[in-house]
Coordinates of C-alpha atoms in Angstrom, one line a residue:
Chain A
X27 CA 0.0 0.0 0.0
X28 CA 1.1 3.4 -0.9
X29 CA 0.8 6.6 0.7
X30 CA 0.1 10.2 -1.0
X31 CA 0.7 13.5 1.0
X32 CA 0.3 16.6 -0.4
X33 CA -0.3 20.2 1.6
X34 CA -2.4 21.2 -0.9
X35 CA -4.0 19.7 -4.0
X36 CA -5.3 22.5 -6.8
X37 CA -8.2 21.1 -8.9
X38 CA -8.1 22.3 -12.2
X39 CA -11.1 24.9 -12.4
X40 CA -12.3 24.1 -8.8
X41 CA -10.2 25.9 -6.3
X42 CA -8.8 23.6 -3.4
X43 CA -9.8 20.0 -2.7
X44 CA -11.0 21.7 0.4
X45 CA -13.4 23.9 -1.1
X46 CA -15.7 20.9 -2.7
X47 CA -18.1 18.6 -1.6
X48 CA -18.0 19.7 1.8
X49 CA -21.1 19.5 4.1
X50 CA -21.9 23.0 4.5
X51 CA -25.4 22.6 6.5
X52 CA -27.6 19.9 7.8
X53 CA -31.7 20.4 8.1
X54 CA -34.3 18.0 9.2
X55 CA -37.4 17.6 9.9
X56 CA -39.1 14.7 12.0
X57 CA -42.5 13.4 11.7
X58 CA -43.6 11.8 15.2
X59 CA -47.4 11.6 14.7
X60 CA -49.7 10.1 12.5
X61 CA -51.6 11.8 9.3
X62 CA -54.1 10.4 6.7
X63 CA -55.4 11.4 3.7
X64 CA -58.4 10.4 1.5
X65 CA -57.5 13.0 -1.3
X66 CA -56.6 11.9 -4.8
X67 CA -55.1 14.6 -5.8
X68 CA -51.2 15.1 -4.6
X69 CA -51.7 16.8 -0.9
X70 CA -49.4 17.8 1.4
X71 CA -48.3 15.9 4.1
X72 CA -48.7 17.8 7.0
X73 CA -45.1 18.0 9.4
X74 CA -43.0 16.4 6.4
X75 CA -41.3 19.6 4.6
X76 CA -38.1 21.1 5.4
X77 CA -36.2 24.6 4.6
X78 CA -32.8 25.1 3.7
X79 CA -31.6 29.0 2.5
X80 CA -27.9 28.0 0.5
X81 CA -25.1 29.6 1.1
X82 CA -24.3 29.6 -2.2
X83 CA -26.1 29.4 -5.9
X84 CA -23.9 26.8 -6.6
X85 CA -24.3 24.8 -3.7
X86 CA -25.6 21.2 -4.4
X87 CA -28.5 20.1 -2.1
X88 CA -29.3 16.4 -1.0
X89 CA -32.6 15.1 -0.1
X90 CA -33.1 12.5 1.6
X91 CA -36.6 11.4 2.7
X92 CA -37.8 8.0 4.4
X93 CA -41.7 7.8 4.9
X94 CA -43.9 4.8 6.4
X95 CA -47.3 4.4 4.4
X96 CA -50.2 2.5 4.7
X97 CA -53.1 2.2 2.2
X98 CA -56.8 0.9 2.3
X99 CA -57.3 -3.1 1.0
X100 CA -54.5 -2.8 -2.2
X101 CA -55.2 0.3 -3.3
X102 CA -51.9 2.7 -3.9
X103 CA -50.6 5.7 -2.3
X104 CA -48.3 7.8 -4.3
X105 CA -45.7 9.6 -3.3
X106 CA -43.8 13.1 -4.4
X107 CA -41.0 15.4 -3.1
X108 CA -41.2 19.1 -4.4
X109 CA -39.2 22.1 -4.2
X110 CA -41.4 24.9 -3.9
X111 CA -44.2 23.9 -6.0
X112 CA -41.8 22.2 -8.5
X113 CA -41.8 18.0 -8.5
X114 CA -38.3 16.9 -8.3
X115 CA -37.1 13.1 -7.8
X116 CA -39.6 12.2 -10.3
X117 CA -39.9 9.1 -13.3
X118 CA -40.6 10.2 -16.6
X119 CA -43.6 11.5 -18.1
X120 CA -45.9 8.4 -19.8
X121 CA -48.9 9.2 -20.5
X122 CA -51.7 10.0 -17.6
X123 CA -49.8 8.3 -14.6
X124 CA -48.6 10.4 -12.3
X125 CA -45.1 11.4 -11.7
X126 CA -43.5 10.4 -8.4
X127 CA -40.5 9.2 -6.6
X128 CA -42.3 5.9 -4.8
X129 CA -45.8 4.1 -4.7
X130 CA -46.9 1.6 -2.2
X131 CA -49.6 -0.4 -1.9
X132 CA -50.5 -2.8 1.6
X133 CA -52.7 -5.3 1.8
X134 CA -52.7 -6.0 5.5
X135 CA -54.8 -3.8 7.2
X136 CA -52.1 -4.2 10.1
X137 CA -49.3 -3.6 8.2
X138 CA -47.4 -0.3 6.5
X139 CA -44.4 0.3 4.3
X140 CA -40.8 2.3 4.3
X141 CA -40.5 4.3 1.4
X142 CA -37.5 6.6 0.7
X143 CA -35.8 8.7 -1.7
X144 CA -32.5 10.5 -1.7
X145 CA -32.2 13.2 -4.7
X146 CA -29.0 15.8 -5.2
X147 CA -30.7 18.6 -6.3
X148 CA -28.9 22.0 -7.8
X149 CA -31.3 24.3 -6.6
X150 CA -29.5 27.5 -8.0
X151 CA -30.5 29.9 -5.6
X152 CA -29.2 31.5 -2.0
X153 CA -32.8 32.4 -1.3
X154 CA -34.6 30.1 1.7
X155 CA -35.8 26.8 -0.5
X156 CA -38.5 24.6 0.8
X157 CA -38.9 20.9 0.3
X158 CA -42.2 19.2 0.7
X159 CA -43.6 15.8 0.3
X160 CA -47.3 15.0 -1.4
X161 CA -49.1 12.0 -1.3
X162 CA -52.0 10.9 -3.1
X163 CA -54.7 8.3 -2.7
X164 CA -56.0 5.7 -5.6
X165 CA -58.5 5.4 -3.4
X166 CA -59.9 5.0 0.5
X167 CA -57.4 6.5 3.2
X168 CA -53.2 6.5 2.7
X169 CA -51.3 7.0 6.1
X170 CA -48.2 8.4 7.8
X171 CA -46.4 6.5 10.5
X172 CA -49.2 4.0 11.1
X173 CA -50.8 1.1 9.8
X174 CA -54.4 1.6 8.1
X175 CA -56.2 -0.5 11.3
X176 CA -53.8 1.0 13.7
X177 CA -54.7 -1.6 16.5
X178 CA -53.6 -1.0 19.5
X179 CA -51.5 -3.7 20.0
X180 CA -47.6 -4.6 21.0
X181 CA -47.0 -6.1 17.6
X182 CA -48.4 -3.3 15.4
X183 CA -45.9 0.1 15.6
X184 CA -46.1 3.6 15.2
X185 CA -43.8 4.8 13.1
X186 CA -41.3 7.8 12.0
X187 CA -40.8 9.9 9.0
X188 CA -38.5 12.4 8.0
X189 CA -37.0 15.2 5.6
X190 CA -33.0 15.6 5.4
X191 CA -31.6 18.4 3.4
X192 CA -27.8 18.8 3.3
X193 CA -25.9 21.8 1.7
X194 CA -22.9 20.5 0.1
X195 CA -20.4 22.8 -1.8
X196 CA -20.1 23.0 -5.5
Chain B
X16 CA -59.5 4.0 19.4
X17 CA -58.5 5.2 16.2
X18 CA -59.4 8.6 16.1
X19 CA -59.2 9.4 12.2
X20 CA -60.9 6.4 11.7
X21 CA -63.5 8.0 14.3
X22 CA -63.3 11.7 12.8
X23 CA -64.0 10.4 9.1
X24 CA -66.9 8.2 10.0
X25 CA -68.6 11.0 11.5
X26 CA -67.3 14.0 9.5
X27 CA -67.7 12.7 6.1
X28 CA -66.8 16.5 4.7
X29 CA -62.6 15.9 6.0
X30 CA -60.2 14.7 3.6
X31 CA -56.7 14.6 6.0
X32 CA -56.2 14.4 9.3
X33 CA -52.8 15.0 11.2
X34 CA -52.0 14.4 14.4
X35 CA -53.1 11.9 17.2
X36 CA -55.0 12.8 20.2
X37 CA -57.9 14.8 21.2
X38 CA -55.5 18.5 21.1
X39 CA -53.2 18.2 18.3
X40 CA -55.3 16.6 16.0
X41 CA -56.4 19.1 13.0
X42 CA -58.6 17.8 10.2
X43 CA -59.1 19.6 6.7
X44 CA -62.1 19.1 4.5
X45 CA -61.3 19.2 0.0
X46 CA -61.1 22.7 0.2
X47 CA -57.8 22.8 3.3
X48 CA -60.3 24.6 5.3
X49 CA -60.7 23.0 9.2
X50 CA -63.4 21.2 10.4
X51 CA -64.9 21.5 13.8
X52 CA -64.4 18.2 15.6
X53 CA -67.0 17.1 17.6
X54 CA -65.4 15.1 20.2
X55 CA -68.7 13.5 21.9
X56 CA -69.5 12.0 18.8
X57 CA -66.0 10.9 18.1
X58 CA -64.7 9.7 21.4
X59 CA -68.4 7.6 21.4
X60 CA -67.9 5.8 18.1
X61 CA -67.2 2.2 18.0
X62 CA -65.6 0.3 15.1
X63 CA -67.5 -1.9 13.8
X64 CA -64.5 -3.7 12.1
X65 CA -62.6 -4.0 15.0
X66 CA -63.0 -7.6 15.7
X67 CA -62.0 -8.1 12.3
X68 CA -58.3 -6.3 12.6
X69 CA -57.6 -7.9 16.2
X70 CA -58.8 -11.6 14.2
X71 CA -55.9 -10.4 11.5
X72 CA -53.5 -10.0 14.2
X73 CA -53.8 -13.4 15.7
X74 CA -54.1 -15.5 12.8
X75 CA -50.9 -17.3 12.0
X76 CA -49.6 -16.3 8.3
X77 CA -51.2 -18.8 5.8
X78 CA -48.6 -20.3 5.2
X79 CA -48.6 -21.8 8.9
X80 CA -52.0 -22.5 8.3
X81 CA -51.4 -24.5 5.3
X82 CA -48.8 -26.2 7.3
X83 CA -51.4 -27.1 10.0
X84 CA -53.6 -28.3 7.3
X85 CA -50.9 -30.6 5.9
X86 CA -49.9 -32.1 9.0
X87 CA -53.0 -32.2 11.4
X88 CA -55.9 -31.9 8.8
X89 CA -58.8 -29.8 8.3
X90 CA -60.7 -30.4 11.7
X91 CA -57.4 -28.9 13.7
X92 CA -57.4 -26.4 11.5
X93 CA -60.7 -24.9 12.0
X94 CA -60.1 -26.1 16.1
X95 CA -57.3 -23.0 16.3
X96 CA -59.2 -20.6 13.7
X97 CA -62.2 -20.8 15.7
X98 CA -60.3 -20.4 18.7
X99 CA -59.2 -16.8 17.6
X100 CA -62.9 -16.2 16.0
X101 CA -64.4 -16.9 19.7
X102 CA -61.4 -14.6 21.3
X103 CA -62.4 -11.3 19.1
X104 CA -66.9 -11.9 18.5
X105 CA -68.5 -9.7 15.5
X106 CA -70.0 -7.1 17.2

């Protein structure tokens, strides 16, 4: 094995090694309680949006979101990340289906599922930016952190949700 | 009790619900615009499918019950299903 040491290392076009990728800021938001929805349209979900204001325009920005959904008897909940009121984290367009970065769909009334998506976005701005996630309903109710019966019960959990936005230096 | 199961059968206007007890719990109707809980109401209601979820819970997974069948037969089968029926009644 070989060693390199250098006291500094120039990167053509990019300043010091020092000055890139570095974790400038670290924002999160945790979602402790429960929220449903029966809309089936994309609707907030209340608790699971975060703010970042960049220190830079060329600072990078990763997402990174972990959700726990339940849905009514196999029907799907849908799931999108914006920033602002812009969908980011997306699949392509194809035809009417909506755009989004996970579905689910649980068949056990007693059970839910971890969803997550981490997204590097170049957000271009130093003004405050706020990320947000939607869900929509195919149909009956889609929940946050609990299972669709939500027994009370030592085997069926509450559960946790949250929205991580790191600043990282371009 | 599951309180936005509660809030939804007796407010049929609200669309989401956030939250989980009796003061933080806000619930929107289509338009975002708050809807009054009434709390009597709610904290009365019973679920009429909750035999039905606490059955879910205790059944073993099917494949176990397959398994049952296989080695014990039908009759044990339906010995332990009924078992768990009997534990959580309809109603």
């Amino acid at each position: 094995m070989s060693t390199l040491t250098v006291d500094n290392l120039n990167l053509k076009g990019a300043g010091s090694v020092d000055n890139v990728g570095r974790i400038l800021q670290v924002v999160q938001t945790a979602k402790t309680d429960t929220f449903t929805s029966s809309s089936s349209s994309f609707t907030d979900i209340t608790g699971l949006s975060v703010s970042i204001t960049p220190s830079s325009s060329s600072s990078k920005v990763m997402v990174i979101v972990e959700t726990n959904t339940s849905t009514t008897g196999g029907n799907n909940a849908i799931l999108r990340l914006l920033r602002g009121s812009t969908a980011i984290a997306v699949g392509d367009s194809a035809g009417s289906r909506p755009q989004a970065f996970a579905q689910t769909r649980v068949n056990d009334t007693n059970a839910a599922l971890g969803s997550s998506v981490n997204f590097l976005d170049s957000p271009n701005t130093t003004s405050a930016t706020t990320y947000k996630v939607q869900m929509l309903s195919q149909s009956g109710v889609v929940g946050i952190n609990r299972t669709n019966a939500d027994s009370d019960s030592a085997t069926i959990a509450r559960t946790f949700s949250s929205i991580t936005v790191m600043e990282i230096r371009g | 009790m599951d309180l936005h199961k509660a809030i939804r059968a007796i407010h049929t206007s609200v669309v989401t619900i956030n939250g989980d007890t009796e003061k933080t719990i806000v619930a929107t109707d289509k338009d975002n615009k708050e809807v009054t809980v009434d709390w009597t109401k709610v904290n009365a209601w019973k679920d009429p499918n909750e035999y039905q979820y606490k059955r879910a819970e205790d059944y073993p997974s099917i494949v176990d019950q397959l398994d049952e069948i296989y080695h014990n037969g039908i009759d044990s089968w339906k010995t332990k299903i009924k078992a768990i029926k009997d534990k959580h009644p309809k109603g």
